Structures are given as C-alpha cells and as structure tokens.
Short mmCIF file of N, CA and C in Angstrom, two decimals:
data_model
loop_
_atom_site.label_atom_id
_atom_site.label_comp_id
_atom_site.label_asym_id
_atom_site.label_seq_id
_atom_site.Cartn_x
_atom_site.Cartn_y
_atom_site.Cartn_z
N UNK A 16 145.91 139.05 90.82
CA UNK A 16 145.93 138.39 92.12
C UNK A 16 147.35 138.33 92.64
N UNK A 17 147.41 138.56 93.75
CA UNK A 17 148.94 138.61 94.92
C UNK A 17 149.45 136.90 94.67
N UNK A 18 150.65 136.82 94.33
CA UNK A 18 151.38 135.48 95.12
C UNK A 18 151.20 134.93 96.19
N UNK A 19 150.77 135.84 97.35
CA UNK A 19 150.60 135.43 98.81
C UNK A 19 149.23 135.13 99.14
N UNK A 20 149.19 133.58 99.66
CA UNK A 20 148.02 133.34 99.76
C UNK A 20 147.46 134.13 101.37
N UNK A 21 145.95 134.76 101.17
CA UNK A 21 145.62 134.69 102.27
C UNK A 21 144.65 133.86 103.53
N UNK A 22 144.17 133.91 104.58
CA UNK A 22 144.43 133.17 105.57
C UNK A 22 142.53 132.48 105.35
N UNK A 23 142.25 133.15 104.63
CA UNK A 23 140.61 132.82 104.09
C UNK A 23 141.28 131.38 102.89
N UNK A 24 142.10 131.65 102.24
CA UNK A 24 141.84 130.52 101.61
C UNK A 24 143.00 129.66 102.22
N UNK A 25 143.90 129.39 102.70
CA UNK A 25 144.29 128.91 103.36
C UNK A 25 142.90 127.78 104.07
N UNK A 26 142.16 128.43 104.82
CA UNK A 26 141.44 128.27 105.41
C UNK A 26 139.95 127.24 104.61
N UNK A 27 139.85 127.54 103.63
CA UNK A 27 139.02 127.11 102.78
C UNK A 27 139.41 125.78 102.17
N UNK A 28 141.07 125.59 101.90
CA UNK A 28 141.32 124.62 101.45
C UNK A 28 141.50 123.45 102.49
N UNK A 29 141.93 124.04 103.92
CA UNK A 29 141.90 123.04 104.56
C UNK A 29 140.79 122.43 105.32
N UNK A 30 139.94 123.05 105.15
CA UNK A 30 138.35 122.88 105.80
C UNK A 30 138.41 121.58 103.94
N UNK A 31 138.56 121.43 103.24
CA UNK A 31 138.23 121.20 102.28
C UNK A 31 138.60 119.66 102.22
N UNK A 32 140.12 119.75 102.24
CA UNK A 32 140.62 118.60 102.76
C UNK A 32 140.50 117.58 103.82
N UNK A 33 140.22 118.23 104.91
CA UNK A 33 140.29 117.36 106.35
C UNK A 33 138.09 116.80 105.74
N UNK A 34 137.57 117.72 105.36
CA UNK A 34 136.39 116.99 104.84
C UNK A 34 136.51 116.02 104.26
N UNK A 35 137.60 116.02 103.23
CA UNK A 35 137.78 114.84 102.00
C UNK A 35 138.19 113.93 102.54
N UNK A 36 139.57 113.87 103.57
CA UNK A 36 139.66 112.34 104.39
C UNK A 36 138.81 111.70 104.73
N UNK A 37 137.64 112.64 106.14
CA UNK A 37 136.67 111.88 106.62
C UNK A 37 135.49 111.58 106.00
N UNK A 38 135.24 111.90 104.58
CA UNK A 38 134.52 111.60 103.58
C UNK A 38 134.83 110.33 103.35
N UNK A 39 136.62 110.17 102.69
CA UNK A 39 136.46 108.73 101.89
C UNK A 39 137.12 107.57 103.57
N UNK A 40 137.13 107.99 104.54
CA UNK A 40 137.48 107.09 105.52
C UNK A 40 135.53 106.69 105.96
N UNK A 41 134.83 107.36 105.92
CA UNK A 41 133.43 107.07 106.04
C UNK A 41 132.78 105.60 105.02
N UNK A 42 133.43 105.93 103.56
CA UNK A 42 133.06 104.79 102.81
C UNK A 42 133.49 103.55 103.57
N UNK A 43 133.81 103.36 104.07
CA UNK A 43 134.15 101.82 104.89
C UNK A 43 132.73 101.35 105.76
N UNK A 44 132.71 102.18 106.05
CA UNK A 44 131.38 101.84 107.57
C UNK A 44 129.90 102.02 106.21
N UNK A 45 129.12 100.86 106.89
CA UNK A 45 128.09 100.63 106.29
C UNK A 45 126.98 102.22 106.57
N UNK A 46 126.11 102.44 105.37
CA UNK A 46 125.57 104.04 105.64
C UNK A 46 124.03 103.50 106.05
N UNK A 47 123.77 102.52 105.82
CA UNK A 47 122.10 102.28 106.44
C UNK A 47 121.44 102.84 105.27
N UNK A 48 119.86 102.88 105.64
CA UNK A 48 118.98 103.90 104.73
C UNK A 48 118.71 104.96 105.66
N UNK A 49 117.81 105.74 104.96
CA UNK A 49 117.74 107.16 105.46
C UNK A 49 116.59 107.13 106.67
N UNK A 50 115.46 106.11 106.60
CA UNK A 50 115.24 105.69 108.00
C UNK A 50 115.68 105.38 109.02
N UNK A 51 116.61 104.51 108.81
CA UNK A 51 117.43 103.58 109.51
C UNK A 51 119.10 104.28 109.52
N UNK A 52 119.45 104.86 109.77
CA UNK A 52 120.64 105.21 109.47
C UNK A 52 121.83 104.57 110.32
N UNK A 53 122.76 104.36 109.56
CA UNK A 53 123.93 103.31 109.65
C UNK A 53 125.39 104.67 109.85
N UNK A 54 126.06 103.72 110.91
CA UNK A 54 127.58 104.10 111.25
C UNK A 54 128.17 105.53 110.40
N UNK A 55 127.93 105.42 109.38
CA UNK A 55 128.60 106.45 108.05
C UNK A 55 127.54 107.36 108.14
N UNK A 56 126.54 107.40 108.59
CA UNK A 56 125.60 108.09 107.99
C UNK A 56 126.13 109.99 108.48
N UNK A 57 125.89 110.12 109.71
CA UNK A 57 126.80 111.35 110.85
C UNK A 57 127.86 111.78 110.27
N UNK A 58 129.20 110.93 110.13
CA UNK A 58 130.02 111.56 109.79
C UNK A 58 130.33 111.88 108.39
N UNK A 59 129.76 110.99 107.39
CA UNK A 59 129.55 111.13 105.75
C UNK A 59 128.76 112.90 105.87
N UNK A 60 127.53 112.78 106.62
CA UNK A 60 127.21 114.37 106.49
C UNK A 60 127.82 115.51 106.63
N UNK A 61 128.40 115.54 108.06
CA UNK A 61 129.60 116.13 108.90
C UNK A 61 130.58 116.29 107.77
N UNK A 62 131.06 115.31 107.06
CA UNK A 62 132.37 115.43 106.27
C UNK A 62 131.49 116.52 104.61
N UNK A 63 130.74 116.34 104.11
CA UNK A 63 129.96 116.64 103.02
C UNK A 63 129.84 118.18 103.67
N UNK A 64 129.35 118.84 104.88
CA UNK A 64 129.01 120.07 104.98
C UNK A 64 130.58 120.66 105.25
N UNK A 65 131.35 120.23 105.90
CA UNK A 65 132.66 121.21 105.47
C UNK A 65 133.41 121.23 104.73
N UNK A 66 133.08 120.46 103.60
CA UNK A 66 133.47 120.25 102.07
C UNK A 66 132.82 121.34 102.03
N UNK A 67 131.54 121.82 101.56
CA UNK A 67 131.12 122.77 101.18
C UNK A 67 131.44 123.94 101.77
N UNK A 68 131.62 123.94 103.16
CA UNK A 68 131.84 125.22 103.72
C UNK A 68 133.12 125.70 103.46
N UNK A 69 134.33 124.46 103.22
CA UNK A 69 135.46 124.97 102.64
C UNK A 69 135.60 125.85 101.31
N UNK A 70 134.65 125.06 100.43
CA UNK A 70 134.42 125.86 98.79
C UNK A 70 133.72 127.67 99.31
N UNK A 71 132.54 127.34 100.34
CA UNK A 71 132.14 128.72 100.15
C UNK A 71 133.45 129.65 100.33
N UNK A 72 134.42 129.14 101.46
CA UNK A 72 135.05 129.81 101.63
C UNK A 72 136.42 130.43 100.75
N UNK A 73 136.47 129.42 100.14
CA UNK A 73 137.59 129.71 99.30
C UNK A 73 136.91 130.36 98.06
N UNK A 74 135.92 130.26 97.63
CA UNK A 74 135.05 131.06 96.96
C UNK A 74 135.35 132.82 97.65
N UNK A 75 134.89 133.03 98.62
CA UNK A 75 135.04 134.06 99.47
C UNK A 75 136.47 134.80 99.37
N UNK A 76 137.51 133.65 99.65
CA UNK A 76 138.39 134.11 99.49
C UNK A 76 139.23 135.38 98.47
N UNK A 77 138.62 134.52 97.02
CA UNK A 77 138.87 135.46 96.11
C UNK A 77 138.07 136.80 96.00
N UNK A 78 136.83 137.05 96.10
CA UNK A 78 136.12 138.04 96.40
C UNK A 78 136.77 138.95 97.59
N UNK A 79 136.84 138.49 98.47
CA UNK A 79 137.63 139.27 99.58
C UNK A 79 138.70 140.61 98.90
N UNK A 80 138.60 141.38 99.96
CA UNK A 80 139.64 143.00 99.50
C UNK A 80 140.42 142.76 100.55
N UNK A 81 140.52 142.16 101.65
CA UNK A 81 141.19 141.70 102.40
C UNK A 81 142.74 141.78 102.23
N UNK A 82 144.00 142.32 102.75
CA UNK A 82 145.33 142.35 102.50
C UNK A 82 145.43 140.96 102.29
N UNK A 83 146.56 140.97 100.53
CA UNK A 83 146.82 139.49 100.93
C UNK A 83 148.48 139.34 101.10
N UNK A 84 148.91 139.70 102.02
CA UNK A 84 150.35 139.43 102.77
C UNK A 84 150.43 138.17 103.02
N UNK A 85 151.50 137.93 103.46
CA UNK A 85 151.99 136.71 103.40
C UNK A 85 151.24 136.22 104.60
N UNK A 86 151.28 134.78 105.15
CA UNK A 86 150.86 134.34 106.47
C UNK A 86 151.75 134.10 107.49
N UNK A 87 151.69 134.38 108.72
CA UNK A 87 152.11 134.36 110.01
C UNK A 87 152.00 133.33 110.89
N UNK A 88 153.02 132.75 110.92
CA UNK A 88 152.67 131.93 112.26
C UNK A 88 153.18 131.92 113.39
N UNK A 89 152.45 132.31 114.22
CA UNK A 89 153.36 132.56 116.16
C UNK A 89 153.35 131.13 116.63
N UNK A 90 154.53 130.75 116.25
CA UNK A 90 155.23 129.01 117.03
C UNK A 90 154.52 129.06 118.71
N UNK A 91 154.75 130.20 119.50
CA UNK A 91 154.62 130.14 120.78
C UNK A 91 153.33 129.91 120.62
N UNK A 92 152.41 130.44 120.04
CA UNK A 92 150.82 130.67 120.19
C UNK A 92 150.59 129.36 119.88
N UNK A 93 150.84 128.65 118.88
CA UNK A 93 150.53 126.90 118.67
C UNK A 93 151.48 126.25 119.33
N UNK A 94 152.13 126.14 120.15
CA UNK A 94 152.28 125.47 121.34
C UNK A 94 151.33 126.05 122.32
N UNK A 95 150.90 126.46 122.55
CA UNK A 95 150.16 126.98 123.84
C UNK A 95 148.50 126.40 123.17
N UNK A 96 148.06 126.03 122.10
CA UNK A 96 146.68 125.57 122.02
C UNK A 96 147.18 124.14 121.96
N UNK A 97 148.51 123.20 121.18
CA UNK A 97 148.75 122.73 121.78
C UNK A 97 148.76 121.66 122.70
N UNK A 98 149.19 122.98 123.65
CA UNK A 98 149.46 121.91 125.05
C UNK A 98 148.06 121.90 125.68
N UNK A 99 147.21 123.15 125.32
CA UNK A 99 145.93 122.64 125.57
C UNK A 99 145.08 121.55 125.49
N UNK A 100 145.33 121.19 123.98
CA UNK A 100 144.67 119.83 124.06
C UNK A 100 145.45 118.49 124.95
N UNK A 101 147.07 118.63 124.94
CA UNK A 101 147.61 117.64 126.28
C UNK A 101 146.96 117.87 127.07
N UNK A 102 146.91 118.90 127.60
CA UNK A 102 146.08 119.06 128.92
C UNK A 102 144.54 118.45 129.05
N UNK A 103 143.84 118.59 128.36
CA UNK A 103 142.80 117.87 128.19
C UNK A 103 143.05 116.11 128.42
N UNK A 104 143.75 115.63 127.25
CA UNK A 104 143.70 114.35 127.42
C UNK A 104 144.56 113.65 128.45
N UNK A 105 145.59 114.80 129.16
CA UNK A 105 146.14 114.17 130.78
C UNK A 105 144.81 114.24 131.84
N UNK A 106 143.90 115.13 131.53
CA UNK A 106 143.23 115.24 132.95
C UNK A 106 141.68 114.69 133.03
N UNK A 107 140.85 114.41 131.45
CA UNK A 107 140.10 113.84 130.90
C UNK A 107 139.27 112.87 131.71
N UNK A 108 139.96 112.23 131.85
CA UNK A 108 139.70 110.86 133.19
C UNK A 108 139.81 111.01 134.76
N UNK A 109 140.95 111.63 134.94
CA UNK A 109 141.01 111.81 136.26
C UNK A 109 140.12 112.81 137.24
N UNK A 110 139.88 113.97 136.22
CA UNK A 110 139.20 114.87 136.49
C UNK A 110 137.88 115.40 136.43
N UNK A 111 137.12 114.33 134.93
CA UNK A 111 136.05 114.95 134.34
C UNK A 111 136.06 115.44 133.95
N UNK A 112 135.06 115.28 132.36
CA UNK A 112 134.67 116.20 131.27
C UNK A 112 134.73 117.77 131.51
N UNK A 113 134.05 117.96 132.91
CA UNK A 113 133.57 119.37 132.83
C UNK A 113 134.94 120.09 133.14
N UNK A 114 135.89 119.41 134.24
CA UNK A 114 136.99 120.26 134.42
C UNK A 114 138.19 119.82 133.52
N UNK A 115 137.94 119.61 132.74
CA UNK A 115 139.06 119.14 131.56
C UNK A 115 139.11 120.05 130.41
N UNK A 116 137.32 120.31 129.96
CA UNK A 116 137.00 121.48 129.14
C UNK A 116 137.33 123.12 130.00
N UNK A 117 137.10 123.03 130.69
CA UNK A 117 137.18 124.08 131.57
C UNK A 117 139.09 124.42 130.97
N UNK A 118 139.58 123.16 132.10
CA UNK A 118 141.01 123.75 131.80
C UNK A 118 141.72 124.12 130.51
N UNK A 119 141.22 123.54 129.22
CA UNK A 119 141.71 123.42 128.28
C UNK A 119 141.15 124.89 127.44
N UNK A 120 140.43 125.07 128.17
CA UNK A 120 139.96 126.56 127.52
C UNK A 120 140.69 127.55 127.73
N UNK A 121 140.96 127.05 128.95
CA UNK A 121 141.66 128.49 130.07
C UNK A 121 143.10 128.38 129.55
N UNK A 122 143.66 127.28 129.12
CA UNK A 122 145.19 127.01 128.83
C UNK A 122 145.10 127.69 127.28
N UNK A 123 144.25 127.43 126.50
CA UNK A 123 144.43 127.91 125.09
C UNK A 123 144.29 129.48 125.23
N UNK A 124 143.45 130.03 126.39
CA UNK A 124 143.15 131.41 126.27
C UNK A 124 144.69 132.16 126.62
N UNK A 125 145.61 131.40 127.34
CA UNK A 125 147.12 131.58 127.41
C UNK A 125 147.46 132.31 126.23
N UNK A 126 146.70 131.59 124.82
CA UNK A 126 147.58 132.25 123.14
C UNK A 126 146.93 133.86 123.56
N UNK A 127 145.87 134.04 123.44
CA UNK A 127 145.54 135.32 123.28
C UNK A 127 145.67 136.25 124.30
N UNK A 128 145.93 138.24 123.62
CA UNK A 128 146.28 138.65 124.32
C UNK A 128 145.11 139.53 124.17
N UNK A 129 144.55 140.56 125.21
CA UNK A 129 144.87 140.44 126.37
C UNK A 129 144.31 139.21 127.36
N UNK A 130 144.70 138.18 128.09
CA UNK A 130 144.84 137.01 128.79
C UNK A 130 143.64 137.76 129.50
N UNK A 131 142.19 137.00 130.06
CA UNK A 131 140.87 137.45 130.88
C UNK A 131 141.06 136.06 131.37
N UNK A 132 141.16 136.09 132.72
CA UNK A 132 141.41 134.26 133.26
C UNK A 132 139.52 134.59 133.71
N UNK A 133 139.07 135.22 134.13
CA UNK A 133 137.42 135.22 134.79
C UNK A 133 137.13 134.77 133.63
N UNK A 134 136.28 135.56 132.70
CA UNK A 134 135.58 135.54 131.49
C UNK A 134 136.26 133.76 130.37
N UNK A 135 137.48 133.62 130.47
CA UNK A 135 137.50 132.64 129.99
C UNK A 135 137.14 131.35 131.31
N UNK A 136 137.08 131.40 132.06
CA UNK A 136 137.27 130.32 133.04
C UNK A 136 135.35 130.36 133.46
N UNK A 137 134.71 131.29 132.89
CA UNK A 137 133.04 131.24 132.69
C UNK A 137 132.71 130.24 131.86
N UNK A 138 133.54 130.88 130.42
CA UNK A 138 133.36 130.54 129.12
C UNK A 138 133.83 129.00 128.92
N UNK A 139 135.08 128.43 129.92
CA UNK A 139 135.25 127.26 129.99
C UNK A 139 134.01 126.03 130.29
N UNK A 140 133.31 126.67 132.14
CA UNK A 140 133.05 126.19 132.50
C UNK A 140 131.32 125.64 131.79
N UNK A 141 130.91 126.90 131.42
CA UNK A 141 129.79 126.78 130.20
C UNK A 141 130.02 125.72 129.27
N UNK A 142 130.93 125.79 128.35
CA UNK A 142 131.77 124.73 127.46
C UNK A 142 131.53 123.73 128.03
N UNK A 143 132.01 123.28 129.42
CA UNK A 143 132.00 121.82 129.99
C UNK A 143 130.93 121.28 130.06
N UNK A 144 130.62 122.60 130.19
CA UNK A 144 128.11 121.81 130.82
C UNK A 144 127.89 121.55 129.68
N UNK A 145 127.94 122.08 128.68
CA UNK A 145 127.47 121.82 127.23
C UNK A 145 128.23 120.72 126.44
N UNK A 146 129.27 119.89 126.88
CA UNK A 146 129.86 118.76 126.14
C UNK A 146 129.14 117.71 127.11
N UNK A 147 129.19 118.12 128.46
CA UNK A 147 128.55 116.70 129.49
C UNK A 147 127.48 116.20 128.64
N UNK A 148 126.52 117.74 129.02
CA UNK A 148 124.92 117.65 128.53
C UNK A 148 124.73 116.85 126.93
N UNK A 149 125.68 116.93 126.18
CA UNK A 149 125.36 116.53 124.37
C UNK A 149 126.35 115.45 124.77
N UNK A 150 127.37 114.96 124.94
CA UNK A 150 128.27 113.61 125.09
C UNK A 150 127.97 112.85 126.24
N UNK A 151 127.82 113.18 127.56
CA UNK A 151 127.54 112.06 128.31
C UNK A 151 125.83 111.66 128.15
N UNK A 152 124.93 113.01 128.71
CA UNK A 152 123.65 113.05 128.80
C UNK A 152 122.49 112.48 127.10
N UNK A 153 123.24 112.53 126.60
CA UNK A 153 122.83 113.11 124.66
C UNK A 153 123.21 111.94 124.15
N UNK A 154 124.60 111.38 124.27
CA UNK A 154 124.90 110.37 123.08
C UNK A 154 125.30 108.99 124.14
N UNK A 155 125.29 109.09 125.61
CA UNK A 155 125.47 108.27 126.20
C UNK A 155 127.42 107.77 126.52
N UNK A 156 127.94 108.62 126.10
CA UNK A 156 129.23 108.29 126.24
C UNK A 156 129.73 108.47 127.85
N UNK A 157 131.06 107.60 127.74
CA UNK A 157 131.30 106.83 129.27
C UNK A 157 131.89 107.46 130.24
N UNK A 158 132.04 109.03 129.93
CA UNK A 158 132.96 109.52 130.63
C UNK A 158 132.28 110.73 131.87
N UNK A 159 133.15 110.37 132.88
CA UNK A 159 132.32 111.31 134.14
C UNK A 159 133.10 112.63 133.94
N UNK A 160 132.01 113.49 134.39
CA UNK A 160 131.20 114.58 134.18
C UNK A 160 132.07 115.43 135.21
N UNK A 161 132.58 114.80 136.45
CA UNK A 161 133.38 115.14 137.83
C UNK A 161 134.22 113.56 137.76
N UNK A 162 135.22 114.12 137.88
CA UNK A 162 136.14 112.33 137.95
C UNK A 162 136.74 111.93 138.83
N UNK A 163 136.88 110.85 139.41
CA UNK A 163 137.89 110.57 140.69
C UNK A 163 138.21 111.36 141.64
N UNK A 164 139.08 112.20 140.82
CA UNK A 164 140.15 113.06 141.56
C UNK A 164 139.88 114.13 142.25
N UNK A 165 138.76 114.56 142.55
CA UNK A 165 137.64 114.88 143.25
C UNK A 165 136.82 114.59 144.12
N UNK A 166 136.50 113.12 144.01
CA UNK A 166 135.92 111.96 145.01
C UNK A 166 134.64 111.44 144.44
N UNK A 167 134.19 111.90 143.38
CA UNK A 167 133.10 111.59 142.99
C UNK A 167 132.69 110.19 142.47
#
C-alpha cells in the first residue's frame, strides 16, 4: 500500500467521523419508542447510516486501483463553495428559500470549470422547489419561500 492517502478514504473517514459527533451529540435528546418517536430518533438514524456509509467506503477505498497520489487542494475552489454558503445565509431571509438555494448553487458552480450559468441556474432553481416543498411545505419550517425583498 502507497503512503499517500487517497481521496476515497479520506472521504470514508470523514463521513465516519462527522457521523460519530452527531451520533454521541444525539444521546442527549430523549429517543422515544419506535412508535412514538422522540427528538434523537432522525438524527441518531441519519448519524448511524453515514457511519456506515463511511466504513463502506473506506472499505472501498482499499479495494480501489485508483492512483493513490497525494491529495490536492485548490484554496481558490474552497473559498468559492465557501462563500457560497455566506451567500446563502446573507440572503436566506431577505430573499427566500428558493432564491437563496438558487444563488448558492450558482455561486458554488463558480468552483467548477467549465462555468454553465443556464444549466446551473435550472439546477439551482429546481434545488429551491425541492427544499421549499420538503422544509417549508413537509416539515413546516418558518421560512418564506419568496422573501421581503421582493414584496412578497
């Protein structure tokens, strides 16, 4: 096996970890029964399936023929996803869900090249209908859909 880890397990371990926080930050909140399900119950699962999906992957990892060179990181490219998410949580409220997802898509599509402002600014706006529809419409959360700054 190479010294240099590659970007599969990289990837595996941190899917692995960020599971394990919201795993043992879940033990706090009461879990209910399996009828009745309690506060922990969602994210205890949520946290339990990318635990596992981290292992498949790092499992994977080693199997992989995949080059294992060293890893890369383009500083500019993670500033630019980023400032995407600023962008989101500056315009969130003022603007609405839908054009917040929208923009934040279109700002992250900034990292990649070649840059498609149509096709991502579709792909945004799709994105937005589909967080309204499951977060405002779905789970009841408080946030408009079109915001203020618009007139709505």
């Amino acid at each position: 096996m190479s010294r240099h880890m590659n970007a599969e397990l990289l990837a595996g371990v941190l899917f692995m970890v960020i599971g394990a926080a919201f795993l043992i930050d879940s033990f706090q909140l009461p879990f209910g029964t399996l009828r009745r399900i309690g506060p922990a119950g969602f994210p205890t699962m949520v946290a339990s399936g990318l635990i596992v999906m981290g292992i498949i992957v790092l499992v994977q990892s080693f199997k992989s023929t995949a080059s294992r060179e060293a890893l890369h990181f383009d500083l500019q490219k993670l500033g630019v996803i980023v400032l995407s998410i600023i962008v989101f949580g500056i315009t969130v409220r003022g603007a609405g869900l839908l054009v917040s997802v929208a923009l934040c898509s279109l700002t992250a599509a900034l990292a990649s090249r070649p840059f498609r402002p149509l096709p991502m600014a579709i792909y945004g706006l799709f994105l937005g209908i589909v967080c309204g529809l499951g977060f405002v419409a779905g789970l009841g959360m408080p946030v408009a859909i079109i915001g203020p700054w618009f007139g709505v």
